[in-house]
Each structure stands twice: as C-alpha cells, then as structure tokens.
Coordinates of C-alpha atoms (C1' of nucleotides) in Angstrom, one line a residue:
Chain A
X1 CA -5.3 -18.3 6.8
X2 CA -6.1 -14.9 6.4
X3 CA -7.4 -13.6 9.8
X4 CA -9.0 -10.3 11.3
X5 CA -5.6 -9.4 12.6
X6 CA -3.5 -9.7 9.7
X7 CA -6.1 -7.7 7.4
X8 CA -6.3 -4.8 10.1
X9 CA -1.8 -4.7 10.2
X10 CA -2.4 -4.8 6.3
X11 CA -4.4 -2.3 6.1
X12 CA -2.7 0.5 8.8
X13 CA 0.6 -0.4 6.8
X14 CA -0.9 0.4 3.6
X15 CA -2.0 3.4 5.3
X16 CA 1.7 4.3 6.5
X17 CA 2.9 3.3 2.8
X18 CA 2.6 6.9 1.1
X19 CA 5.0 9.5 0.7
X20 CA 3.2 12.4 1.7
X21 CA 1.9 10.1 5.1
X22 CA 5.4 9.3 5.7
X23 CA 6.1 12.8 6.1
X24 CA 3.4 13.8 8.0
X25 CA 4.2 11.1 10.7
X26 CA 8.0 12.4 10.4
X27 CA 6.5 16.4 10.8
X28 CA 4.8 14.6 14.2
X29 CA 7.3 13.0 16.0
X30 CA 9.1 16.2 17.5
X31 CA 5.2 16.9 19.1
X32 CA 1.9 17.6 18.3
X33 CA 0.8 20.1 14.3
X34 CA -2.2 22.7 13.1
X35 CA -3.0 21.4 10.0
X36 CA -1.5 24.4 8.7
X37 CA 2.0 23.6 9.9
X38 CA 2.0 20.2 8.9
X39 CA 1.1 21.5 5.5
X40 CA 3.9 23.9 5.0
X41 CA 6.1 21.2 6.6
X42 CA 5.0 18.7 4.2
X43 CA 4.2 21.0 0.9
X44 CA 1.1 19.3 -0.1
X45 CA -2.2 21.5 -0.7
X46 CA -4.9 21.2 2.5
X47 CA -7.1 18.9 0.6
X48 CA -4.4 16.5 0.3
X49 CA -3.5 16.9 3.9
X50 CA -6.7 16.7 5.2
X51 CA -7.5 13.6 3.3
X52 CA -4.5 12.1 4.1
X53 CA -5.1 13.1 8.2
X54 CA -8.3 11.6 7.8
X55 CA -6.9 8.0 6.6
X56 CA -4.2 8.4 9.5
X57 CA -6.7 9.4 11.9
X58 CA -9.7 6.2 10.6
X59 CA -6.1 3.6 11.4
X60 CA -6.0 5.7 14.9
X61 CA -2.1 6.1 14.2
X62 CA -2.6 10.3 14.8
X63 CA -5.1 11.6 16.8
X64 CA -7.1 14.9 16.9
X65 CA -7.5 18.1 18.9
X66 CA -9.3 21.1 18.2
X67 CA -8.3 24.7 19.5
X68 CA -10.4 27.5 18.1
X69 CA -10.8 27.2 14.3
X70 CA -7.2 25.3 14.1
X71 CA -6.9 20.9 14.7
X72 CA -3.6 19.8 16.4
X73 CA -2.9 16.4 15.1
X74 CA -0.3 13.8 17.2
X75 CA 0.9 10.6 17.0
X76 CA -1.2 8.2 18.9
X77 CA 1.9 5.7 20.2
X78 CA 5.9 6.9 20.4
X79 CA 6.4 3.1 19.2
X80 CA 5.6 4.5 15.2
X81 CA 8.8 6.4 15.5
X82 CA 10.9 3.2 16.4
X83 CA 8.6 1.6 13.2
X84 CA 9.7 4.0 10.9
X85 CA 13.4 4.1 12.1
X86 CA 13.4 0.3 11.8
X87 CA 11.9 0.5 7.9
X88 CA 14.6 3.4 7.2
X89 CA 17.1 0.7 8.5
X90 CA 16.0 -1.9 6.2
X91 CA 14.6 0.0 3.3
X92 CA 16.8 3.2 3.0
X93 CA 20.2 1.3 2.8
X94 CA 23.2 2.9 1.5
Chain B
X1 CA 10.9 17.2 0.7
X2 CA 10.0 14.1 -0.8
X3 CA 13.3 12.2 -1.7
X4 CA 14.7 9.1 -3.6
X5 CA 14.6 7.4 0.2
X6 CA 11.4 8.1 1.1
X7 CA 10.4 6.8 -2.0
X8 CA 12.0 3.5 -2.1
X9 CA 11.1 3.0 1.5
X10 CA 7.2 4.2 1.0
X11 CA 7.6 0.9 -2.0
X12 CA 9.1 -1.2 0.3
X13 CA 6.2 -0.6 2.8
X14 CA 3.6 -1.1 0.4
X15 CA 4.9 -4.3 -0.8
X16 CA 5.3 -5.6 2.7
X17 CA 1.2 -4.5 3.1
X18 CA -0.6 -7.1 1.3
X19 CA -2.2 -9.6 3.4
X20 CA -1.1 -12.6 1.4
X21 CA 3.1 -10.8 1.3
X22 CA 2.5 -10.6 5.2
X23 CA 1.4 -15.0 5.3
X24 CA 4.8 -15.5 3.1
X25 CA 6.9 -13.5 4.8
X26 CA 5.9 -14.7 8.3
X27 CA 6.4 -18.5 6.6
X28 CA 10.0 -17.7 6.0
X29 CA 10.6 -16.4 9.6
X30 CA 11.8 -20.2 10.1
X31 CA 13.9 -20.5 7.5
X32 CA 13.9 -20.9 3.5
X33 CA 11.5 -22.7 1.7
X34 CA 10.2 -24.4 -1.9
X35 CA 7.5 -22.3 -3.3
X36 CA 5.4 -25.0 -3.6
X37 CA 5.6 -25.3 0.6
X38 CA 4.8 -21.3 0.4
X39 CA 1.5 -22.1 -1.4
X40 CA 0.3 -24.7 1.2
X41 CA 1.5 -22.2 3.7
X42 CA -0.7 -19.2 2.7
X43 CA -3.3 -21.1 0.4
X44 CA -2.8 -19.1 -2.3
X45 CA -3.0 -20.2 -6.1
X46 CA 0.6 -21.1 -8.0
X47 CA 0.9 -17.4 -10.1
X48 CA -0.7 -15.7 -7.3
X49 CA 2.0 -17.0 -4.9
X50 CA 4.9 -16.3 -7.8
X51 CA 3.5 -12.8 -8.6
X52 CA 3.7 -12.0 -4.7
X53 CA 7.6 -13.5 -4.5
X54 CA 8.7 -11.5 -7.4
X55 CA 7.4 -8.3 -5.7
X56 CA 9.2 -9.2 -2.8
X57 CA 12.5 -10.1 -4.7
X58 CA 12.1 -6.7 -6.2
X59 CA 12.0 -5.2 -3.1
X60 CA 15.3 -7.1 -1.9
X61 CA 13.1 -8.8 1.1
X62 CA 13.3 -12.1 0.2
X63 CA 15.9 -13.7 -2.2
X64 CA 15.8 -16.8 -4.5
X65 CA 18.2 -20.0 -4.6
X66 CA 17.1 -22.8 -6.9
X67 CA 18.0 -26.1 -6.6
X68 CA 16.8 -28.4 -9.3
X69 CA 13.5 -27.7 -10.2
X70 CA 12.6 -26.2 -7.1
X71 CA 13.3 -22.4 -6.0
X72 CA 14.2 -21.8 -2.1
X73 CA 13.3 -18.6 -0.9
X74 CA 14.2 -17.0 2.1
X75 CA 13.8 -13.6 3.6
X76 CA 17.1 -10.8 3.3
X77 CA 17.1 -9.4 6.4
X78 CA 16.4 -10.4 9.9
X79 CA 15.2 -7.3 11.1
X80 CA 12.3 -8.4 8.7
X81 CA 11.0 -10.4 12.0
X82 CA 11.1 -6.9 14.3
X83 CA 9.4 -5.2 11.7
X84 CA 6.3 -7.4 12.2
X85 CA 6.8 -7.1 15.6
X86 CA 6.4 -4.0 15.6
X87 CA 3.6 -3.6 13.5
X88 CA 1.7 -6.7 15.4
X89 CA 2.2 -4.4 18.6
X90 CA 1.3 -1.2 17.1
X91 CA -2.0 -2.5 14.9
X92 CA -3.0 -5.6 16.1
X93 CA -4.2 -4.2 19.6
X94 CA -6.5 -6.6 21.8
Chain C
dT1 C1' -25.3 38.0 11.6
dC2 C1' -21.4 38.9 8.4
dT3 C1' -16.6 38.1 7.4
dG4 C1' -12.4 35.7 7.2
dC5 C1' -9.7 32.0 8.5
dT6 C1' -9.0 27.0 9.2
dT7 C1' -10.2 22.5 8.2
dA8 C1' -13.2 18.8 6.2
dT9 C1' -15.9 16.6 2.7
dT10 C1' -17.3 15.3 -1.9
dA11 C1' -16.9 14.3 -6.8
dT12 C1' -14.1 12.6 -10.3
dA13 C1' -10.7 11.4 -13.6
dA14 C1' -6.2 9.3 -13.7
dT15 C1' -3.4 5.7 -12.2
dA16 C1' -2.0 1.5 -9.6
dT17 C1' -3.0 -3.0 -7.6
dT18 C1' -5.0 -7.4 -7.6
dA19 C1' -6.8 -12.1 -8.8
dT20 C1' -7.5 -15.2 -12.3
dA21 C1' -6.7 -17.7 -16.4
dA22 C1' -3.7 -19.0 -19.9
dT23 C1' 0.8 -19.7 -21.5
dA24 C1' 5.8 -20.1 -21.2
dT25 C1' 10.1 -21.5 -19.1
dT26 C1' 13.4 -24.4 -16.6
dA27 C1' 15.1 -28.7 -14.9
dT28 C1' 15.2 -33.7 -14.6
dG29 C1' 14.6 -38.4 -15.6
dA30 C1' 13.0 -42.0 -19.0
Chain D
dT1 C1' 14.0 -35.9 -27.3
dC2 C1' 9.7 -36.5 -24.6
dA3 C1' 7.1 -36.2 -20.6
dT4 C1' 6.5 -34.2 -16.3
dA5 C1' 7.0 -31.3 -12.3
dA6 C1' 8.0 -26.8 -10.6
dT7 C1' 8.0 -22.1 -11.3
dA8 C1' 7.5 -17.7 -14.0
dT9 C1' 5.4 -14.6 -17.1
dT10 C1' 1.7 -12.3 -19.6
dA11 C1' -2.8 -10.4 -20.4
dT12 C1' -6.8 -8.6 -18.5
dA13 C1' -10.9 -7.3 -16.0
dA14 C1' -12.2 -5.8 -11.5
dT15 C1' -11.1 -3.0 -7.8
dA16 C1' -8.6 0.5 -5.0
dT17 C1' -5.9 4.6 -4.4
dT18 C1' -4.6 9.2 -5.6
dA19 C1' -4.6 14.2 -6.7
dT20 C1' -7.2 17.9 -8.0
dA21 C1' -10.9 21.1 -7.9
dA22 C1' -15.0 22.6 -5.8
dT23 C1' -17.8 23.1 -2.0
dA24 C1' -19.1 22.8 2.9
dA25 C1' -18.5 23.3 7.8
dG26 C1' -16.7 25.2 12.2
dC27 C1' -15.0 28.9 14.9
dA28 C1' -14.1 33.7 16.4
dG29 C1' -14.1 38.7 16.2
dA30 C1' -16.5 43.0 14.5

DNA sequence: TCTGCTTATTATAATATTATAATATTATGA
DNA sequence: TCATAATATTATAATATTATAATAAGCAGA
C-alpha cells in the first residue's frame, strides 16, 4: 500500500512541517537569501539555520549558490508558494 | 516572528505527513467511510488506524459521524484534495 | 600564510512520534 | 443482562527530531 512515492511526499512534508522552515520558505518567496539574511529574517542562531537549509536543501525544495564566502539559497519551484498559501487557507482559519 | 498561526498550521502539516494519514486521507477523497473499510484501505492494524483518525479529528481534517456501532469518517475540507495535488506535483517528480 | 567573516558539520541531551499490545468503551441484538 | 462487533484509549518501548554548543571548513584581503 505504502509506495516509494507516498514515502518521498511524506517525507518533503515532514520537512516543510517546522516553524522555523516555514519561515525560511516564507523569507524565500520575494527572491533568493545569504544565510545571513535569512537568519536575521528568521531569528534563529546559524546552526539552526544551517541545519535547517541543509534538510530543505537534501528534499531539493531550496537550492544553493555560493558568492564569495556567502550561500544564496532559493526556492527550487514558485508552486511551494501556492502550497503554503493553500495550507494557510485550510489551516490558519479565522 | 513565529506566531499562534504558524504554529497550528506547522501541526496541521505534520499530521497530514505520515505515510499511513496520507493512505486515509486519500481513502476519504471519495466520500465517507466505516473505519473498519479505512483499515482494509490502508492495511493498517485497528489502534493504529484509530490513533491516526484521532490525530486527524484533532486537527479538524477529518470529522466523525457514528451510526450504530460503526463511526463514518470523512474529510473537512475539500481543498484537502488540492493539497495533495499539490504536494504529488511538487515531491512526487518522475 | 594569517586573520576575519560566513557557512557547515558533528555530538548530544531533551523531547516528540510511532507501532504494538492490552484493555476499555459503545451500541445492538438475543 | 449477556454476548458480540466496532471503535477508542492507554501504556510503553523503539525510533526520530530538535536545539544547543563546539568545532570545522571555505573564501578573500592584508
């Protein structure tokens, strides 16, 4: 019953299931982060963003670009935004 | 920055990602059904199939109607269907 | 190479989630 | 009330996730 598939979707929406993920993906949307942004944005300490990048990065919902000593981290597909806006829809109600 | 919202949304999420959640929620897509149904549906044990409903009751996905002995469920919200969608489209890639 | 800045990794203790087994509850018909 | 079928709850051991602290690694300028 319980394919490949299913156990991947699991596992990426376990992935977007955190707070501090949430809010990264949220910090994203308006374009492409350092590290250092996204951490002020999100007021976690770097360890915790950088763990957390690396989950996102592992479910290939943000992906990664180095300039210099900083990483620029985007979302991988514009359809996470219409995700997230469905979720608040159903999840978020009154 | 991280609010009550959020919150209740990032639960929502994380109840929804559970391989076994995803199997009863996409046997409800077609309309309500007896527990006992839900088990053959998923192939999951009796408590392990209660256990996942009452997480998703919690959560305000699905909702409960008994009828005798037996106990209908069906999902809240239709939206529920676009939400898996979604996440089919965005994680379940070739 | 040394220094400073940025990011990543590792280790770990605390907490949360899960599956299983056992028991309890609820409803119905004899 | 008794027996049975359907569902729910509880307890618990195994596993997974998380936050924090400490350390490492990558890059650029002096």
């Amino acid at each position: 019953m319980i394919n490949k598939k299913l156990e991947m979707a699991c596992r990426c929406l376990r992935v977007l299931a955190h707070p501090t993920r949430l809010l990264i993906i949220q910090a994203l949307i308006s374009g492409e982060k350092a590290v250092q942004e996204i951490e002020k944005e999100v007021g976690a300490s770097q360890s915790s963003v950088s763990q957390h990048l690396t989950l996102l990065r592992d479910k290939e919902i943000v992906s990664a670009r180095r300039a210099g000593p900083q990483v620029f981290y985007r979302l991988q597909d514009p359809k996470l935004s219409q995700l997230l806006a469905l979720a608040r829809e159903l999840f978020c109600k009154e």
